[in-house]
Amino acid sequence: MNSKDTGQTDLQRVRETFDAWADRYDASVAKGGGVMEGYDRSRLRASRLASVHQGMLVTDIGIGTGAFAEIFAQQGAQITGVDLSPRMLEICAARHSEWQVFVGDFLHIPVTSASQDLVISSFAFHELAVADRAGAINECMRVLGSGGSFLLVDIMFEDLSRLQAARERLRDSWDEENYPLFPELSELAGQLSLEIRLEVLSDVHGAALLSRR
Ligand SMILES: C[S@@+](CC[C@H](N)C(=O)[O-])C[C@H]1O[C@@H](n2cnc3c(N)ncnc32)[C@H](O)[C@@H]1O
């Protein structure tokens, strides 16, 4: 995880972290403590920002064991999952044999350009170094057809003072990472000529919906 932002995402370190965590991942997030407080509710609330229809093609980046994509699959979406961690993907594939899953990352999505209706991602974007975030959004937009959107839910904050208040409240259970702030995401959207809708989901979670102007 990128507690110290060194310029580029350390993909090997992130992969090793999640490969090692994979078998305990679901049980540990189900407890929902610290910055994962309200994890189930935030994914559900974020999912409502996108309209889903039967047969819709949805790609989840950082799919993990599949928890966010499940919400869309239940509404009839066809799921493609991409993740850096082969072990997380193995668990996901064992649970959802009807989904396509590929090893890949935010900057290299192994999916055809303009082929998807929606790209989603939950609790993975903050793992990217700040310098890689514009490239990651660009890569997500590449795989979207016209009219497609990128829906992101993560540990994120309206501004630095809210982040500091959450860090103070959670104290010992706070996990220090480079969490996105709304102004950072708005600036990236502006640079990439995208529209952005930002929504506060709780005092530790937020969502962003990015689409072409
Ligand atoms: C905290 S887990 C979230 C998993 C799932 N989306 C969820 O909400 O439960 C983060 C996931 O993102 C993956 N990940 C982290 N950085 C990534 C990157 N740069 N590209 C693709 N996947 C990444 C990790 O391997 C891990 O499976």
PDB file of C-alpha atoms and ligand atoms in Angstrom:
ATOM      1  CA  MET A   1       0.000   0.000   0.000  1.00  0.00           C
ATOM      2  CA  ASN A   2       1.197   3.489  -0.799  1.00  0.00           C
ATOM      3  CA  SER A   3       1.540   5.092   2.606  1.00  0.00           C
ATOM      4  CA  LYS A   4       4.595   6.890   1.219  1.00  0.00           C
ATOM      5  CA  ASP A   5       4.005   8.243  -2.253  1.00  0.00           C
ATOM      6  CA  THR A   6       7.259   7.728  -4.117  1.00  0.00           C
ATOM      7  CA  GLY A   7       6.047   8.884  -7.521  1.00  0.00           C
ATOM      8  CA  GLN A   8       4.971   5.602  -9.098  1.00  0.00           C
ATOM      9  CA  THR A   9       2.737   2.815  -7.872  1.00  0.00           C
ATOM     10  CA  ASP A  10       4.775  -0.087  -6.480  1.00  0.00           C
ATOM     11  CA  LEU A  11       2.733  -2.775  -8.228  1.00  0.00           C
ATOM     12  CA  GLN A  12       4.809  -5.649  -6.922  1.00  0.00           C
ATOM     13  CA  ARG A  13       4.372  -4.570  -3.321  1.00  0.00           C
ATOM     14  CA  VAL A  14       0.593  -4.101  -3.754  1.00  0.00           C
ATOM     15  CA  ARG A  15       0.307  -7.503  -5.470  1.00  0.00           C
ATOM     16  CA  GLU A  16       2.221  -9.252  -2.686  1.00  0.00           C
ATOM     17  CA  THR A  17       0.130  -7.520  -0.010  1.00  0.00           C
ATOM     18  CA  PHE A  18      -3.158  -8.669  -1.550  1.00  0.00           C
ATOM     19  CA  ASP A  19      -1.938 -12.157  -2.484  1.00  0.00           C
ATOM     20  CA  ALA A  20      -0.997 -12.635   1.179  1.00  0.00           C
ATOM     21  CA  TRP A  21      -4.278 -11.111   2.442  1.00  0.00           C
ATOM     22  CA  ALA A  22      -6.634 -12.805  -0.065  1.00  0.00           C
ATOM     23  CA  ASP A  23      -7.714 -15.832   2.000  1.00  0.00           C
ATOM     24  CA  ARG A  24      -8.610 -13.640   4.999  1.00  0.00           C
ATOM     25  CA  TYR A  25      -9.877 -10.635   2.996  1.00  0.00           C
ATOM     26  CA  ASP A  26     -13.648 -11.219   3.125  1.00  0.00           C
ATOM     27  CA  ALA A  27     -13.660 -11.988   6.844  1.00  0.00           C
ATOM     28  CA  SER A  28     -11.556  -8.955   7.668  1.00  0.00           C
ATOM     29  CA  VAL A  29     -13.625  -6.433   5.668  1.00  0.00           C
ATOM     30  CA  ALA A  30     -16.857  -7.962   7.012  1.00  0.00           C
ATOM     31  CA  LYS A  31     -15.767  -6.715  10.443  1.00  0.00           C
ATOM     32  CA  GLY A  32     -15.830  -3.272   8.823  1.00  0.00           C
ATOM     33  CA  GLY A  33     -13.531  -1.499  11.279  1.00  0.00           C
ATOM     34  CA  GLY A  34     -11.326   1.556  10.742  1.00  0.00           C
ATOM     35  CA  VAL A  35     -11.417   3.073   7.270  1.00  0.00           C
ATOM     36  CA  MET A  36     -13.530   0.124   6.062  1.00  0.00           C
ATOM     37  CA  GLU A  37     -16.324   1.102   8.483  1.00  0.00           C
ATOM     38  CA  GLY A  38     -19.626   0.947   6.544  1.00  0.00           C
ATOM     39  CA  TYR A  39     -18.029  -0.999   3.638  1.00  0.00           C
ATOM     40  CA  ASP A  40     -21.270  -2.848   2.667  1.00  0.00           C
ATOM     41  CA  ARG A  41     -23.475   0.228   2.883  1.00  0.00           C
ATOM     42  CA  SER A  42     -21.041   2.410   0.921  1.00  0.00           C
ATOM     43  CA  ARG A  43     -20.775  -0.076  -1.964  1.00  0.00           C
ATOM     44  CA  LEU A  44     -24.553  -0.320  -2.150  1.00  0.00           C
ATOM     45  CA  ARG A  45     -25.070   3.445  -2.028  1.00  0.00           C
ATOM     46  CA  ALA A  46     -22.363   4.032  -4.652  1.00  0.00           C
ATOM     47  CA  SER A  47     -23.895   1.440  -6.987  1.00  0.00           C
ATOM     48  CA  ARG A  48     -27.089   3.523  -7.134  1.00  0.00           C
ATOM     49  CA  LEU A  49     -25.191   6.331  -8.897  1.00  0.00           C
ATOM     50  CA  ALA A  50     -25.082   4.203 -12.064  1.00  0.00           C
ATOM     51  CA  SER A  51     -28.072   2.940 -14.010  1.00  0.00           C
ATOM     52  CA  VAL A  52     -27.776  -0.775 -14.761  1.00  0.00           C
ATOM     53  CA  HIS A  53     -29.686  -2.833 -17.306  1.00  0.00           C
ATOM     54  CA  GLN A  54     -29.878  -6.479 -18.318  1.00  0.00           C
ATOM     55  CA  GLY A  55     -26.869  -7.587 -20.370  1.00  0.00           C
ATOM     56  CA  MET A  56     -24.890  -4.433 -19.637  1.00  0.00           C
ATOM     57  CA  LEU A  57     -21.113  -4.950 -19.917  1.00  0.00           C
ATOM     58  CA  VAL A  58     -19.381  -3.964 -16.695  1.00  0.00           C
ATOM     59  CA  THR A  59     -15.650  -4.182 -15.948  1.00  0.00           C
ATOM     60  CA  ASP A  60     -14.471  -3.979 -12.330  1.00  0.00           C
ATOM     61  CA  ILE A  61     -10.861  -2.857 -11.782  1.00  0.00           C
ATOM     62  CA  GLY A  62      -9.387  -4.160  -8.523  1.00  0.00           C
ATOM     63  CA  ILE A  63     -12.316  -6.578  -8.357  1.00  0.00           C
ATOM     64  CA  GLY A  64     -10.793  -8.499  -5.447  1.00  0.00           C
ATOM     65  CA  THR A  65     -13.125 -11.296  -4.402  1.00  0.00           C
ATOM     66  CA  GLY A  66     -15.992  -9.662  -6.336  1.00  0.00           C
ATOM     67  CA  ALA A  67     -18.109  -7.882  -3.718  1.00  0.00           C
ATOM     68  CA  PHE A  68     -18.843  -4.672  -5.676  1.00  0.00           C
ATOM     69  CA  ALA A  69     -19.434  -6.425  -9.020  1.00  0.00           C
ATOM     70  CA  GLU A  70     -21.958  -8.774  -7.338  1.00  0.00           C
ATOM     71  CA  ILE A  71     -24.359  -5.841  -6.881  1.00  0.00           C
ATOM     72  CA  PHE A  72     -24.292  -5.182 -10.648  1.00  0.00           C
ATOM     73  CA  ALA A  73     -24.454  -8.891 -11.583  1.00  0.00           C
ATOM     74  CA  GLN A  74     -27.631  -9.208  -9.495  1.00  0.00           C
ATOM     75  CA  GLN A  75     -29.178  -6.552 -11.768  1.00  0.00           C
ATOM     76  CA  GLY A  76     -28.260  -8.478 -14.937  1.00  0.00           C
ATOM     77  CA  ALA A  77     -24.840  -7.065 -15.815  1.00  0.00           C
ATOM     78  CA  GLN A  78     -22.167  -9.248 -17.425  1.00  0.00           C
ATOM     79  CA  ILE A  79     -18.993  -8.917 -15.404  1.00  0.00           C
ATOM     80  CA  THR A  80     -15.345  -8.743 -16.400  1.00  0.00           C
ATOM     81  CA  GLY A  81     -12.934  -8.524 -13.483  1.00  0.00           C
ATOM     82  CA  VAL A  82      -9.377  -7.180 -13.506  1.00  0.00           C
ATOM     83  CA  ASP A  83      -6.994  -7.344 -10.575  1.00  0.00           C
ATOM     84  CA  LEU A  84      -3.314  -7.147  -9.836  1.00  0.00           C
ATOM     85  CA  SER A  85      -3.470 -10.061  -7.389  1.00  0.00           C
ATOM     86  CA  PRO A  86      -3.744 -13.548  -8.899  1.00  0.00           C
ATOM     87  CA  ARG A  87      -4.878 -14.986  -5.546  1.00  0.00           C
ATOM     88  CA  MET A  88      -7.743 -12.477  -5.167  1.00  0.00           C
ATOM     89  CA  LEU A  89      -8.786 -13.371  -8.736  1.00  0.00           C
ATOM     90  CA  GLU A  90      -8.665 -17.116  -8.006  1.00  0.00           C
ATOM     91  CA  ILE A  91     -11.120 -16.651  -5.144  1.00  0.00           C
ATOM     92  CA  CYS A  92     -13.324 -14.417  -7.310  1.00  0.00           C
ATOM     93  CA  ALA A  93     -13.309 -16.908 -10.213  1.00  0.00           C
ATOM     94  CA  ALA A  94     -14.087 -19.863  -7.920  1.00  0.00           C
ATOM     95  CA  ARG A  95     -17.149 -17.983  -6.670  1.00  0.00           C
ATOM     96  CA  HIS A  96     -18.277 -16.621 -10.047  1.00  0.00           C
ATOM     97  CA  SER A  97     -17.397 -19.084 -12.793  1.00  0.00           C
ATOM     98  CA  GLU A  98     -19.606 -17.161 -15.255  1.00  0.00           C
ATOM     99  CA  TRP A  99     -17.451 -14.003 -14.997  1.00  0.00           C
ATOM    100  CA  GLN A 100     -14.354 -13.349 -17.083  1.00  0.00           C
ATOM    101  CA  VAL A 101     -11.346 -12.421 -14.959  1.00  0.00           C
ATOM    102  CA  PHE A 102      -7.900 -11.205 -15.998  1.00  0.00           C
ATOM    103  CA  VAL A 103      -4.714 -10.204 -14.240  1.00  0.00           C
ATOM    104  CA  GLY A 104      -4.080  -6.559 -15.069  1.00  0.00           C
ATOM    105  CA  ASP A 105      -3.946  -3.158 -13.462  1.00  0.00           C
ATOM    106  CA  PHE A 106      -5.450   0.305 -13.668  1.00  0.00           C
ATOM    107  CA  LEU A 107      -2.826   1.389 -16.198  1.00  0.00           C
ATOM    108  CA  HIS A 108      -3.029  -1.787 -18.322  1.00  0.00           C
ATOM    109  CA  ILE A 109      -6.606  -3.038 -18.580  1.00  0.00           C
ATOM    110  CA  PRO A 110      -6.719  -6.161 -20.771  1.00  0.00           C
ATOM    111  CA  VAL A 111     -10.063  -5.223 -22.311  1.00  0.00           C
ATOM    112  CA  THR A 112     -10.836  -3.992 -25.859  1.00  0.00           C
ATOM    113  CA  SER A 113     -11.231  -0.240 -26.348  1.00  0.00           C
ATOM    114  CA  ALA A 114     -14.780   1.170 -26.393  1.00  0.00           C
ATOM    115  CA  SER A 115     -16.277  -2.240 -25.514  1.00  0.00           C
ATOM    116  CA  GLN A 116     -17.778  -1.609 -22.040  1.00  0.00           C
ATOM    117  CA  ASP A 117     -20.879   0.203 -20.779  1.00  0.00           C
ATOM    118  CA  LEU A 118     -19.568   0.835 -17.276  1.00  0.00           C
ATOM    119  CA  VAL A 119     -16.238   0.574 -15.471  1.00  0.00           C
ATOM    120  CA  ILE A 120     -16.458   0.233 -11.690  1.00  0.00           C
ATOM    121  CA  SER A 121     -13.896   0.108  -8.912  1.00  0.00           C
ATOM    122  CA  SER A 122     -14.229  -0.203  -5.149  1.00  0.00           C
ATOM    123  CA  PHE A 123     -11.592   0.460  -2.517  1.00  0.00           C
ATOM    124  CA  ALA A 124      -8.689   0.080  -4.960  1.00  0.00           C
ATOM    125  CA  PHE A 125      -8.034   3.540  -6.474  1.00  0.00           C
ATOM    126  CA  HIS A 126      -6.230   4.860  -3.368  1.00  0.00           C
ATOM    127  CA  GLU A 127      -3.556   2.186  -3.920  1.00  0.00           C
ATOM    128  CA  LEU A 128      -2.366   4.194  -6.940  1.00  0.00           C
ATOM    129  CA  ALA A 129       0.396   6.753  -6.531  1.00  0.00           C
ATOM    130  CA  VAL A 130      -0.977  10.257  -7.145  1.00  0.00           C
ATOM    131  CA  ALA A 131       1.155  10.569 -10.313  1.00  0.00           C
ATOM    132  CA  ASP A 132      -0.565   7.493 -11.810  1.00  0.00           C
ATOM    133  CA  ARG A 133      -4.161   8.564 -11.167  1.00  0.00           C
ATOM    134  CA  ALA A 134      -4.780  10.606 -14.339  1.00  0.00           C
ATOM    135  CA  GLY A 135      -3.366   7.754 -16.448  1.00  0.00           C
ATOM    136  CA  ALA A 136      -5.581   5.275 -14.606  1.00  0.00           C
ATOM    137  CA  ILE A 137      -8.748   7.298 -15.244  1.00  0.00           C
ATOM    138  CA  ASN A 138      -7.730   7.692 -18.891  1.00  0.00           C
ATOM    139  CA  GLU A 139      -7.260   3.927 -19.220  1.00  0.00           C
ATOM    140  CA  CYS A 140     -10.697   3.291 -17.655  1.00  0.00           C
ATOM    141  CA  MET A 141     -12.249   5.750 -20.141  1.00  0.00           C
ATOM    142  CA  ARG A 142     -10.460   3.980 -23.055  1.00  0.00           C
ATOM    143  CA  VAL A 143     -12.420   0.760 -22.530  1.00  0.00           C
ATOM    144  CA  LEU A 144     -15.774   2.593 -22.327  1.00  0.00           C
ATOM    145  CA  GLY A 145     -18.062   3.051 -25.292  1.00  0.00           C
ATOM    146  CA  SER A 146     -19.613   6.474 -25.924  1.00  0.00           C
ATOM    147  CA  GLY A 147     -22.030   7.233 -23.117  1.00  0.00           C
ATOM    148  CA  GLY A 148     -20.157   4.956 -20.703  1.00  0.00           C
ATOM    149  CA  SER A 149     -19.114   6.012 -17.197  1.00  0.00           C
ATOM    150  CA  PHE A 150     -16.481   5.151 -14.631  1.00  0.00           C
ATOM    151  CA  LEU A 151     -17.884   4.691 -11.118  1.00  0.00           C
ATOM    152  CA  LEU A 152     -15.407   4.810  -8.299  1.00  0.00           C
ATOM    153  CA  VAL A 153     -16.058   4.201  -4.599  1.00  0.00           C
ATOM    154  CA  ASP A 154     -13.227   4.457  -2.129  1.00  0.00           C
ATOM    155  CA  ILE A 155     -11.925   5.809   1.119  1.00  0.00           C
ATOM    156  CA  MET A 156     -11.989   9.474   0.069  1.00  0.00           C
ATOM    157  CA  PHE A 157     -12.683  12.842   1.607  1.00  0.00           C
ATOM    158  CA  GLU A 158     -14.264  16.146   0.666  1.00  0.00           C
ATOM    159  CA  ASP A 159     -11.160  17.983   1.832  1.00  0.00           C
ATOM    160  CA  LEU A 160      -8.100  17.708   4.041  1.00  0.00           C
ATOM    161  CA  SER A 161      -9.899  18.884   7.178  1.00  0.00           C
ATOM    162  CA  ARG A 162     -12.428  16.026   6.878  1.00  0.00           C
ATOM    163  CA  LEU A 163      -9.583  13.552   6.370  1.00  0.00           C
ATOM    164  CA  GLN A 164      -7.855  14.889   9.480  1.00  0.00           C
ATOM    165  CA  ALA A 165     -11.090  14.679  11.497  1.00  0.00           C
ATOM    166  CA  ALA A 166     -11.556  11.024  10.460  1.00  0.00           C
ATOM    167  CA  ARG A 167      -7.910  10.227  11.284  1.00  0.00           C
ATOM    168  CA  GLU A 168      -8.394  11.789  14.723  1.00  0.00           C
ATOM    169  CA  ARG A 169     -11.670   9.932  15.361  1.00  0.00           C
ATOM    170  CA  LEU A 170     -10.334   6.538  14.287  1.00  0.00           C
ATOM    171  CA  ARG A 171      -6.872   7.007  15.844  1.00  0.00           C
ATOM    172  CA  ASP A 172      -5.385   3.524  16.359  1.00  0.00           C
ATOM    173  CA  SER A 173      -7.511   1.876  13.677  1.00  0.00           C
ATOM    174  CA  TRP A 174      -6.622   4.527  11.051  1.00  0.00           C
ATOM    175  CA  ASP A 175      -4.622   3.132   8.116  1.00  0.00           C
ATOM    176  CA  GLU A 176      -2.299   5.805   6.681  1.00  0.00           C
ATOM    177  CA  GLU A 177      -2.528   5.906   2.871  1.00  0.00           C
ATOM    178  CA  ASN A 178      -2.701   8.590   0.215  1.00  0.00           C
ATOM    179  CA  TYR A 179      -6.504   8.789   0.083  1.00  0.00           C
ATOM    180  CA  PRO A 180      -8.052  10.837  -2.745  1.00  0.00           C
ATOM    181  CA  LEU A 181      -9.652  14.192  -1.940  1.00  0.00           C
ATOM    182  CA  PHE A 182     -12.609  15.584  -3.907  1.00  0.00           C
ATOM    183  CA  PRO A 183     -10.607  18.600  -5.206  1.00  0.00           C
ATOM    184  CA  GLU A 184      -7.899  16.241  -6.546  1.00  0.00           C
ATOM    185  CA  LEU A 185     -10.522  14.199  -8.427  1.00  0.00           C
ATOM    186  CA  SER A 186     -12.248  17.339  -9.756  1.00  0.00           C
ATOM    187  CA  GLU A 187      -8.908  18.620 -11.015  1.00  0.00           C
ATOM    188  CA  LEU A 188      -8.141  15.319 -12.749  1.00  0.00           C
ATOM    189  CA  ALA A 189     -11.590  15.344 -14.363  1.00  0.00           C
ATOM    190  CA  GLY A 190     -10.951  18.894 -15.600  1.00  0.00           C
ATOM    191  CA  GLN A 191      -7.537  17.945 -17.042  1.00  0.00           C
ATOM    192  CA  LEU A 192      -9.103  15.010 -18.876  1.00  0.00           C
ATOM    193  CA  SER A 193     -12.183  17.016 -20.016  1.00  0.00           C
ATOM    194  CA  LEU A 194     -14.540  14.716 -18.112  1.00  0.00           C
ATOM    195  CA  GLU A 195     -17.675  15.475 -16.156  1.00  0.00           C
ATOM    196  CA  ILE A 196     -17.603  14.409 -12.539  1.00  0.00           C
ATOM    197  CA  ARG A 197     -20.277  13.851  -9.916  1.00  0.00           C
ATOM    198  CA  LEU A 198     -18.960  13.484  -6.378  1.00  0.00           C
ATOM    199  CA  GLU A 199     -20.940  12.097  -3.470  1.00  0.00           C
ATOM    200  CA  VAL A 200     -20.138  11.812   0.218  1.00  0.00           C
ATOM    201  CA  LEU A 201     -21.163   8.336   1.450  1.00  0.00           C
ATOM    202  CA  SER A 202     -19.921   8.576   5.039  1.00  0.00           C
ATOM    203  CA  ASP A 203     -17.196  10.389   6.931  1.00  0.00           C
ATOM    204  CA  VAL A 204     -14.631   7.970   5.446  1.00  0.00           C
ATOM    205  CA  HIS A 205     -16.119   6.985   2.079  1.00  0.00           C
ATOM    206  CA  GLY A 206     -17.062   8.790  -1.098  1.00  0.00           C
ATOM    207  CA  ALA A 207     -17.940   8.055  -4.693  1.00  0.00           C
ATOM    208  CA  ALA A 208     -17.152   9.645  -8.041  1.00  0.00           C
ATOM    209  CA  LEU A 209     -18.944   9.136 -11.342  1.00  0.00           C
ATOM    210  CA  LEU A 210     -16.848  10.217 -14.340  1.00  0.00           C
ATOM    211  CA  SER A 211     -18.196  10.536 -17.866  1.00  0.00           C
ATOM    212  CA  ARG A 212     -17.300  12.213 -21.139  1.00  0.00           C
ATOM    213  CA  ARG A 213     -18.656  15.706 -21.739  1.00  0.00           C
TER     214      ARG A 213
HETATM  215  C1  LIG B   1      -9.176  -3.393  -0.776  1.00  0.00           C
HETATM  216  S1  LIG B   1      -9.288  -4.516  -2.108  1.00  0.00           S
HETATM  217  C2  LIG B   1     -10.913  -4.192  -2.746  1.00  0.00           C
HETATM  218  C3  LIG B   1     -11.489  -5.396  -3.437  1.00  0.00           C
HETATM  219  C4  LIG B   1     -12.943  -5.237  -3.888  1.00  0.00           C
HETATM  220  N1  LIG B   1     -13.060  -4.264  -4.948  1.00  0.00           N
HETATM  221  C5  LIG B   1     -13.814  -4.879  -2.727  1.00  0.00           C
HETATM  222  O1  LIG B   1     -14.425  -3.802  -2.704  1.00  0.00           O
HETATM  223  O2  LIG B   1     -13.912  -5.695  -1.794  1.00  0.00           O
HETATM  224  C6  LIG B   1      -8.281  -3.758  -3.340  1.00  0.00           C
HETATM  225  C7  LIG B   1      -8.112  -4.656  -4.574  1.00  0.00           C
HETATM  226  O3  LIG B   1      -7.531  -3.863  -5.618  1.00  0.00           O
HETATM  227  C8  LIG B   1      -6.460  -4.570  -6.197  1.00  0.00           C
HETATM  228  N2  LIG B   1      -5.533  -3.563  -6.712  1.00  0.00           N
HETATM  229  C9  LIG B   1      -4.757  -2.721  -6.010  1.00  0.00           C
HETATM  230  N3  LIG B   1      -4.077  -1.912  -6.825  1.00  0.00           N
HETATM  231  C10 LIG B   1      -4.454  -2.243  -8.089  1.00  0.00           C
HETATM  232  C11 LIG B   1      -4.106  -1.767  -9.385  1.00  0.00           C
HETATM  233  N4  LIG B   1      -3.211  -0.771  -9.542  1.00  0.00           N
HETATM  234  N5  LIG B   1      -4.684  -2.322 -10.450  1.00  0.00           N
HETATM  235  C12 LIG B   1      -5.583  -3.338 -10.300  1.00  0.00           C
HETATM  236  N6  LIG B   1      -5.936  -3.852  -9.098  1.00  0.00           N
HETATM  237  C13 LIG B   1      -5.387  -3.294  -8.015  1.00  0.00           C
HETATM  238  C14 LIG B   1      -5.894  -5.438  -5.085  1.00  0.00           C
HETATM  239  O4  LIG B   1      -5.171  -6.546  -5.568  1.00  0.00           O
HETATM  240  C15 LIG B   1      -7.171  -5.830  -4.347  1.00  0.00           C
HETATM  241  O5  LIG B   1      -7.747  -7.008  -4.870  1.00  0.00           O
END
